[in-house]
Amino acid sequence: MGDWVIRLIEQSGYLGVGFLMFLETIFPPIPSEVIMPVAGVAAAKGQMSLAGVIAAGTTGAMLGNIVWYLAARALGIIRLKPLIDRFGRWITMDWNEVQRAEHWFRQNGTFFVFLGRMLPTVRSLVSVPAGLLKMRFKTFFIASTIGTAGWTSALAYAGFKLREQFTEVDQWLGPVSNAILVTLVLGYLWRLIRYRAMS
């Protein structure tokens, strides 16, 4: 994966960075934790500017974010009601909880989107609840752009400073990503057990 990313960035420059970050957002297994530090190394070598790398990465990721948001918004939460009513015990949520979540999201959605964009593992999924719950596009766009720019900037700058040791970024973020994933799984299992006990 890393060699392919390096080659594409070396051959395509800013366009390659943007394209890879777009793919990373649409297909999360392609890690931004590799893409942006590699682009930062290229900037450190003078092949691109650091500001250009950050702008390209942010633009590509935002295009992917918007695709997910528009797809989820077109679907809408109402269309999921039959599935929630039928499989609520497996997703640990009934329709009343969905409505409470919608109310919470109206009050806290901006911060949720901003913070979510800066968290490994979940950052690519933030667009889905924002779209399903019909968050205003302007609010979604601003919060997403700020969070995404912060994430891409941090990774690109790490690569810029570390240069050939950019793999240290993934070595540090890997355990963080795994910890977040484990927390999400444990949270789901706890809710599943609790939901069944209450039903």
Coordinates of N, CA and C in Angstrom, one line a residue:
M1 N 0.8 -1.2 0.0 CA 0.0 0.0 0.0 C 0.9 1.3 0.0
G2 N 1.9 1.3 0.9 CA 2.7 2.5 1.0 C 3.5 2.8 -0.3
D3 N 4.0 1.7 -0.9 CA 4.8 2.0 -2.2 C 3.9 2.5 -3.3
W4 N 2.7 2.0 -3.4 CA 1.7 2.5 -4.4 C 1.4 4.0 -4.1
V5 N 1.2 4.3 -2.9 CA 0.9 5.7 -2.5 C 2.1 6.6 -2.9
I6 N 3.3 6.2 -2.6 CA 4.5 7.0 -2.9 C 4.6 7.2 -4.4
R7 N 4.4 6.2 -5.1 CA 4.6 6.3 -6.6 C 3.5 7.2 -7.2
L8 N 2.3 7.1 -6.7 CA 1.2 7.9 -7.3 C 1.5 9.4 -7.0
I9 N 1.9 9.7 -5.7 CA 2.1 11.1 -5.3 C 3.3 11.6 -6.1
E10 N 4.4 10.8 -6.3 CA 5.6 11.3 -7.0 C 5.2 11.6 -8.5
Q11 N 4.3 10.8 -9.1 CA 4.0 10.9 -10.5 C 2.9 12.0 -10.7
S12 N 2.0 12.1 -9.8 CA 0.8 13.0 -10.0 C 0.8 14.2 -9.2
G13 N 1.7 14.4 -8.2 CA 1.7 15.6 -7.4 C 0.4 15.9 -6.6
Y14 N 0.0 17.1 -6.7 CA -1.2 17.6 -6.0 C -2.4 16.8 -6.4
L15 N -2.5 16.5 -7.6 CA -3.7 15.8 -8.1 C -3.7 14.4 -7.5
G16 N -2.5 13.7 -7.4 CA -2.5 12.4 -6.8 C -2.9 12.5 -5.3
V17 N -2.4 13.5 -4.6 CA -2.7 13.7 -3.2 C -4.3 13.8 -3.0
G18 N -4.8 14.7 -3.8 CA -6.3 14.9 -3.7 C -7.1 13.6 -4.1
F19 N -6.6 12.9 -5.1 CA -7.3 11.7 -5.6 C -7.3 10.6 -4.5
L20 N -6.1 10.5 -3.9 CA -5.9 9.5 -2.8 C -6.8 9.8 -1.6
M21 N -6.8 11.1 -1.2 CA -7.6 11.4 -0.1 C -9.1 11.3 -0.4
F22 N -9.5 11.5 -1.6 CA -10.9 11.3 -2.0 C -11.2 9.8 -1.9
L23 N -10.3 8.9 -2.4 CA -10.5 7.5 -2.2 C -10.6 7.1 -0.8
E24 N -9.7 7.7 0.0 CA -9.6 7.3 1.5 C -10.9 7.6 2.2
T25 N -11.6 8.7 1.7 CA -12.9 9.1 2.4 C -14.0 8.1 1.9
I26 N -14.0 7.8 0.6 CA -15.0 6.9 0.1 C -14.8 5.5 0.5
F27 N -13.5 5.1 0.6 CA -13.2 3.7 0.9 C -12.1 3.7 2.0
P28 N -12.6 3.8 3.3 CA -11.7 4.0 4.5 C -10.5 3.2 4.6
P29 N -10.5 1.9 4.1 CA -9.2 1.1 4.3 C -8.0 1.7 3.7
I30 N -8.1 2.7 2.8 CA -7.0 3.4 2.2 C -6.6 4.5 3.3
P31 N -5.5 4.4 4.0 CA -5.3 5.3 5.2 C -4.7 6.6 4.9
S32 N -5.4 7.6 5.4 CA -4.8 9.0 5.3 C -3.6 9.1 6.2
E33 N -3.4 8.2 7.1 CA -2.2 8.2 8.0 C -1.0 7.8 7.2
V34 N -1.1 7.3 6.0 CA 0.0 7.0 5.1 C 0.1 8.1 4.0
I35 N -1.1 8.5 3.5 CA -1.1 9.4 2.3 C -0.5 10.8 2.7
M36 N -1.0 11.4 3.7 CA -0.6 12.8 4.0 C 0.8 12.9 4.5
P37 N 1.3 11.9 5.4 CA 2.7 12.0 5.7 C 3.6 11.8 4.5
V38 N 3.3 10.9 3.6 CA 4.1 10.7 2.4 C 4.1 12.0 1.6
A39 N 2.9 12.7 1.4 CA 2.9 14.0 0.7 C 3.7 15.0 1.5
G40 N 3.7 15.0 2.8 CA 4.6 15.9 3.6 C 6.0 15.7 3.3
V41 N 6.4 14.4 3.2 CA 7.8 14.1 2.8 C 8.2 14.7 1.5
A42 N 7.3 14.5 0.5 CA 7.5 15.1 -0.8 C 7.7 16.6 -0.8
A43 N 6.9 17.3 0.1 CA 7.0 18.7 0.3 C 8.4 19.1 0.9
A44 N 8.8 18.3 1.9 CA 10.1 18.5 2.5 C 11.2 18.4 1.5
K45 N 11.0 17.5 0.5 CA 12.1 17.4 -0.6 C 12.0 18.4 -1.7
G46 N 11.0 19.3 -1.5 CA 10.9 20.4 -2.5 C 10.1 20.0 -3.7
Q47 N 9.4 18.9 -3.7 CA 8.7 18.4 -4.9 C 7.3 19.2 -5.0
M48 N 6.8 19.5 -3.8 CA 5.6 20.3 -3.7 C 5.7 21.2 -2.5
S49 N 4.8 22.2 -2.4 CA 4.8 23.0 -1.2 C 3.9 22.4 -0.1
L50 N 4.2 22.6 1.1 CA 3.4 22.1 2.2 C 2.0 22.6 2.2
A51 N 1.8 23.9 1.9 CA 0.5 24.5 1.8 C -0.3 23.8 0.7
G52 N 0.3 23.6 -0.4 CA -0.3 23.0 -1.6 C -0.8 21.6 -1.2
V53 N 0.1 20.8 -0.5 CA -0.2 19.5 -0.1 C -1.4 19.4 0.8
I54 N -1.5 20.3 1.8 CA -2.6 20.4 2.7 C -3.9 20.8 2.0
A55 N -3.8 21.7 1.1 CA -5.0 22.2 0.3 C -5.5 21.0 -0.6
A56 N -4.6 20.3 -1.2 CA -5.0 19.2 -2.1 C -5.6 18.1 -1.3
G57 N -5.0 17.7 -0.2 CA -5.5 16.7 0.7 C -6.9 17.0 1.2
T58 N -7.0 18.3 1.7 CA -8.3 18.7 2.3 C -9.4 18.7 1.2
T59 N -9.1 19.2 0.0 CA -10.0 19.3 -1.1 C -10.5 17.9 -1.5
G60 N -9.6 17.0 -1.6 CA -9.9 15.6 -2.0 C -10.8 14.9 -1.0
A61 N -10.4 15.1 0.3 CA -11.2 14.5 1.4 C -12.6 15.1 1.5
M62 N -12.7 16.4 1.3 CA -14.0 17.1 1.3 C -14.9 16.7 0.2
L63 N -14.4 16.4 -1.0 CA -15.2 15.9 -2.1 C -15.8 14.6 -1.7
G64 N -15.0 13.7 -1.0 CA -15.5 12.4 -0.6 C -16.6 12.6 0.5
N65 N -16.3 13.5 1.5 CA -17.2 13.8 2.5 C -18.6 14.3 2.0
I66 N -18.6 15.1 1.0 CA -19.8 15.6 0.4 C -20.6 14.5 -0.3
V67 N -19.9 13.6 -1.0 CA -20.5 12.5 -1.6 C -21.3 11.7 -0.6
W68 N -20.7 11.3 0.5 CA -21.4 10.6 1.5 C -22.5 11.4 2.1
Y69 N -22.3 12.6 2.4 CA -23.4 13.5 2.9 C -24.6 13.5 2.0
L70 N -24.4 13.8 0.7 CA -25.5 13.9 -0.2 C -26.2 12.5 -0.4
A71 N -25.5 11.4 -0.4 CA -26.1 10.1 -0.5 C -27.0 9.8 0.7
A72 N -26.4 10.1 1.9 CA -27.2 9.9 3.1 C -28.4 10.8 3.2
R73 N -28.2 12.1 2.8 CA -29.3 13.0 2.8 C -30.4 12.6 1.8
A74 N -30.1 12.1 0.7 CA -31.0 11.6 -0.3 C -31.8 10.4 0.2
L75 N -31.1 9.6 1.0 CA -31.8 8.5 1.6 C -32.8 8.9 2.7
G76 N -32.3 9.7 3.6 CA -33.1 10.2 4.7 C -33.4 9.2 5.8
I77 N -33.5 9.7 7.0 CA -33.8 8.8 8.1 C -35.1 8.1 8.1
I78 N -36.1 8.8 7.5 CA -37.5 8.3 7.5 C -37.5 7.0 6.7
R79 N -36.8 6.9 5.7 CA -36.8 5.6 4.9 C -36.2 4.5 5.6
L80 N -35.4 4.7 6.7 CA -34.8 3.7 7.5 C -35.8 3.2 8.6
K81 N -36.9 3.9 8.8 CA -37.8 3.5 9.9 C -38.2 2.1 9.9
P82 N -38.6 1.5 8.7 CA -39.0 0.1 8.7 C -37.9 -0.8 9.2
L83 N -36.7 -0.5 8.8 CA -35.5 -1.3 9.2 C -35.2 -1.2 10.6
I84 N -35.4 0.0 11.2 CA -35.1 0.3 12.6 C -36.2 -0.4 13.4
D85 N -37.4 -0.4 13.0 CA -38.5 -1.0 13.7 C -38.3 -2.5 13.7
R86 N -37.8 -3.1 12.6 CA -37.6 -4.5 12.5 C -36.4 -5.1 13.1
F87 N -35.3 -4.3 13.0 CA -34.0 -4.8 13.4 C -33.4 -3.9 14.6
G88 N -34.3 -3.2 15.3 CA -33.8 -2.3 16.3 C -33.0 -3.0 17.4
R89 N -33.3 -4.3 17.7 CA -32.5 -4.9 18.7 C -31.1 -5.2 18.3
W90 N -30.8 -5.3 17.0 CA -29.5 -5.5 16.5 C -28.7 -4.2 16.4
I91 N -29.4 -3.1 16.1 CA -28.7 -1.9 16.0 C -28.8 -1.1 17.3
T92 N -29.4 -1.8 18.3 CA -29.6 -1.3 19.7 C -30.2 0.1 19.7
M93 N -31.2 0.3 18.9 CA -31.9 1.6 18.8 C -33.3 1.5 18.3
D94 N -34.2 2.0 19.0 CA -35.6 2.1 18.5 C -35.9 3.4 17.9
W95 N -37.1 3.6 17.4 CA -37.4 4.9 16.7 C -37.4 6.1 17.7
N96 N -37.8 5.9 18.9 CA -37.8 6.9 19.9 C -36.4 7.4 20.2
E97 N -35.5 6.5 20.2 CA -34.1 6.9 20.4 C -33.5 7.6 19.2
V98 N -34.0 7.2 18.0 CA -33.6 7.9 16.8 C -34.1 9.4 16.8
Q99 N -35.3 9.6 17.3 CA -35.8 10.9 17.4 C -35.0 11.8 18.4
R100 N -34.6 11.1 19.5 CA -33.8 11.8 20.5 C -32.5 12.2 20.0
A101 N -31.9 11.2 19.2 CA -30.6 11.5 18.6 C -30.7 12.6 17.6
E102 N -31.8 12.7 16.9 CA -32.0 13.8 15.9 C -32.1 15.1 16.7
H103 N -32.7 15.2 17.8 CA -32.8 16.4 18.6 C -31.4 16.8 19.1
W104 N -30.7 15.8 19.6 CA -29.3 16.0 20.1 C -28.4 16.5 19.0
F105 N -28.6 16.0 17.8 CA -27.7 16.3 16.7 C -28.0 17.8 16.3
R106 N -29.3 18.2 16.3 CA -29.6 19.6 16.0 C -28.8 20.6 16.9
Q107 N -28.6 20.2 18.2 CA -28.0 21.1 19.1 C -26.5 20.9 19.1
N108 N -26.0 19.7 18.8 CA -24.5 19.5 19.0 C -23.8 19.0 17.7
G109 N -24.6 19.0 16.6 CA -24.1 18.4 15.4 C -22.8 19.1 14.8
T110 N -22.7 20.4 15.0 CA -21.6 21.1 14.5 C -20.3 20.6 15.1
F111 N -20.3 20.5 16.4 CA -19.1 20.1 17.2 C -18.8 18.6 16.9
F112 N -19.9 17.8 16.8 CA -19.7 16.4 16.4 C -19.0 16.2 15.1
V113 N -19.4 16.9 14.1 CA -18.8 16.8 12.8 C -17.4 17.3 12.8
F114 N -17.2 18.4 13.4 CA -15.8 19.0 13.5 C -14.9 18.0 14.2
L115 N -15.3 17.5 15.4 CA -14.4 16.6 16.2 C -14.2 15.3 15.5
G116 N -15.3 14.8 14.9 CA -15.3 13.5 14.2 C -14.3 13.5 13.1
R117 N -14.1 14.6 12.4 CA -13.2 14.7 11.3 C -11.7 14.5 11.7
M118 N -11.5 14.7 13.0 CA -10.1 14.6 13.5 C -9.8 13.3 14.3
L119 N -10.8 12.4 14.2 CA -10.6 11.1 14.9 C -10.3 10.0 13.9
P120 N -9.3 9.2 14.1 CA -9.0 8.1 13.2 C -10.2 7.1 13.3
T121 N -10.4 6.3 12.3 CA -11.4 5.3 12.2 C -12.8 5.8 11.9
V122 N -13.2 6.8 12.7 CA -14.6 7.2 12.5 C -14.7 8.5 11.6
R123 N -13.6 9.1 11.2 CA -13.7 10.4 10.5 C -14.4 10.3 9.2
S124 N -14.3 9.1 8.5 CA -14.9 8.9 7.2 C -16.4 8.7 7.3
L125 N -16.9 8.4 8.5 CA -18.3 8.0 8.7 C -19.2 9.1 9.1
V126 N -18.5 10.3 9.5 CA -19.3 11.4 10.1 C -20.3 11.9 9.2
S127 N -20.1 11.9 7.8 CA -21.0 12.4 6.9 C -22.4 11.7 6.9
V128 N -22.4 10.5 7.3 CA -23.6 9.7 7.2 C -24.7 10.2 8.1
P129 N -24.4 10.3 9.5 CA -25.5 10.9 10.3 C -25.8 12.3 10.0
A130 N -24.8 13.1 9.6 CA -25.1 14.5 9.2 C -26.1 14.5 8.0
G131 N -25.9 13.6 7.0 CA -26.8 13.6 5.9 C -28.2 13.0 6.2
L132 N -28.2 11.9 7.0 CA -29.4 11.3 7.3 C -30.3 12.2 8.1
L133 N -29.7 13.0 9.0 CA -30.5 13.9 9.9 C -30.6 15.3 9.3
K134 N -30.2 15.4 8.0 CA -30.4 16.6 7.2 C -29.8 17.9 7.9
M135 N -28.6 17.7 8.3 CA -27.9 18.9 8.8 C -27.7 19.9 7.7
R136 N -27.8 21.2 8.0 CA -27.7 22.2 6.9 C -26.3 22.0 6.2
F137 N -26.4 22.1 4.9 CA -25.2 21.8 4.1 C -24.1 22.8 4.5
K138 N -24.4 24.1 4.6 CA -23.4 25.1 4.9 C -22.7 24.8 6.3
T139 N -23.5 24.4 7.3 CA -22.9 24.1 8.6 C -22.0 22.9 8.5
F140 N -22.5 21.9 7.8 CA -21.8 20.6 7.5 C -20.5 20.9 6.8
F141 N -20.5 21.7 5.8 CA -19.4 22.1 5.0 C -18.3 22.8 5.8
I142 N -18.7 23.8 6.6 CA -17.8 24.6 7.3 C -17.1 23.7 8.4
A143 N -17.9 23.0 9.2 CA -17.4 22.2 10.3 C -16.5 21.1 9.7
S144 N -16.9 20.5 8.6 CA -16.1 19.4 8.0 C -14.8 19.9 7.5
T145 N -14.8 21.1 6.8 CA -13.6 21.6 6.2 C -12.6 22.0 7.3
I146 N -13.1 22.6 8.4 CA -12.1 23.0 9.4 C -11.5 21.7 10.1
G147 N -12.3 20.7 10.4 CA -11.8 19.5 11.0 C -10.9 18.7 10.0
T148 N -11.3 18.6 8.8 CA -10.5 17.9 7.8 C -9.2 18.6 7.5
A149 N -9.2 19.9 7.5 CA -8.0 20.7 7.3 C -7.0 20.5 8.4
G150 N -7.6 20.5 9.7 CA -6.8 20.2 10.8 C -6.1 18.9 10.8
W151 N -6.9 17.8 10.4 CA -6.3 16.5 10.3 C -5.2 16.4 9.2
T152 N -5.5 16.8 8.0 CA -4.6 16.7 6.9 C -3.3 17.6 7.2
S153 N -3.5 18.7 7.9 CA -2.4 19.6 8.2 C -1.4 18.9 9.2
A154 N -2.0 18.3 10.2 CA -1.2 17.6 11.2 C -0.4 16.4 10.6
L155 N -1.1 15.6 9.8 CA -0.4 14.5 9.2 C 0.7 15.0 8.2
A156 N 0.4 16.0 7.4 CA 1.3 16.5 6.4 C 2.5 17.1 7.1
Y157 N 2.3 17.8 8.1 CA 3.4 18.5 8.8 C 4.3 17.5 9.5
A158 N 3.6 16.4 10.0 CA 4.4 15.3 10.7 C 5.4 14.7 9.6
G159 N 4.9 14.4 8.4 CA 5.7 13.9 7.4 C 6.8 14.9 6.9
F160 N 6.4 16.2 6.9 CA 7.4 17.2 6.5 C 8.5 17.3 7.5
K161 N 8.2 17.1 8.8 CA 9.3 17.2 9.8 C 10.1 15.9 10.0
L162 N 9.4 14.8 9.9 CA 10.0 13.5 10.1 C 10.7 13.0 8.9
R163 N 10.3 13.4 7.7 CA 10.9 13.0 6.4 C 10.8 11.5 6.3
E164 N 12.0 10.9 6.1 CA 12.0 9.4 5.8 C 11.4 8.6 7.0
Q165 N 11.3 9.1 8.2 CA 10.8 8.4 9.3 C 9.3 8.6 9.4
F166 N 8.6 8.9 8.3 CA 7.2 9.2 8.4 C 6.4 8.0 8.8
T167 N 6.9 6.8 8.7 CA 6.2 5.6 9.2 C 5.9 5.7 10.7
E168 N 6.7 6.5 11.4 CA 6.5 6.7 12.8 C 5.1 7.2 13.1
V169 N 4.6 8.0 12.2 CA 3.2 8.6 12.3 C 2.2 7.4 12.4
D170 N 2.3 6.5 11.5 CA 1.3 5.4 11.5 C 1.6 4.5 12.7
Q171 N 2.8 4.3 13.1 CA 3.1 3.5 14.3 C 2.4 4.1 15.5
W172 N 2.3 5.4 15.6 CA 1.7 6.0 16.7 C 0.2 6.1 16.6
L173 N -0.3 6.4 15.4 CA -1.8 6.5 15.2 C -2.4 5.1 15.1
G174 N -1.7 4.1 14.6 CA -2.2 2.8 14.5 C -2.9 2.3 15.8
P175 N -2.1 2.3 17.0 CA -2.8 1.9 18.2 C -3.9 2.8 18.6
V176 N -3.9 4.1 18.3 CA -5.0 5.0 18.6 C -6.2 4.6 17.8
S177 N -6.0 4.3 16.5 CA -7.2 3.8 15.7 C -7.7 2.5 16.2
N178 N -6.9 1.6 16.6 CA -7.3 0.3 17.2 C -8.1 0.5 18.5
A179 N -7.6 1.4 19.3 CA -8.3 1.7 20.6 C -9.7 2.3 20.4
I180 N -9.8 3.2 19.4 CA -11.1 3.7 19.1 C -12.0 2.6 18.5
L181 N -11.5 1.8 17.7 CA -12.3 0.7 17.1 C -12.8 -0.3 18.2
V182 N -11.9 -0.6 19.1 CA -12.2 -1.5 20.2 C -13.3 -0.9 21.1
T183 N -13.1 0.4 21.4 CA -14.1 1.1 22.2 C -15.5 1.1 21.5
L184 N -15.5 1.3 20.2 CA -16.8 1.3 19.5 C -17.4 -0.1 19.6
V185 N -16.6 -1.1 19.4 CA -17.2 -2.5 19.4 C -17.7 -2.8 20.8
L186 N -16.9 -2.5 21.9 CA -17.3 -2.7 23.2 C -18.6 -2.0 23.6
G187 N -18.7 -0.7 23.1 CA -19.9 0.1 23.3 C -21.1 -0.5 22.7
Y188 N -20.9 -1.1 21.5 CA -22.0 -1.7 20.8 C -22.5 -3.0 21.5
L189 N -21.5 -3.8 22.0 CA -21.8 -5.0 22.7 C -22.6 -4.7 24.0
W190 N -22.1 -3.6 24.7 CA -22.8 -3.2 26.0 C -24.2 -2.8 25.7
R191 N -24.4 -2.0 24.6 CA -25.7 -1.6 24.3 C -26.6 -2.8 23.9
L192 N -26.0 -3.7 23.2 CA -26.8 -4.9 22.7 C -27.3 -5.7 23.9
I193 N -26.4 -5.9 24.9 CA -26.7 -6.7 26.1 C -27.8 -5.9 26.9
R194 N -27.6 -4.6 27.0 CA -28.5 -3.8 27.8 C -29.9 -3.7 27.1
Y195 N -29.9 -3.6 25.8 CA -31.1 -3.5 25.0 C -31.9 -4.8 25.1
R196 N -31.2 -5.9 25.0 CA -32.0 -7.2 25.2 C -32.5 -7.4 26.6
A197 N -31.8 -6.9 27.6 CA -32.2 -7.0 28.9 C -33.5 -6.2 29.2
M198 N -33.6 -5.1 28.5 CA -34.7 -4.2 28.7 C -35.9 -4.6 27.9
S199 N -35.7 -5.4 26.8 CA -36.8 -5.7 25.9 C -37.5 -7.0 26.4

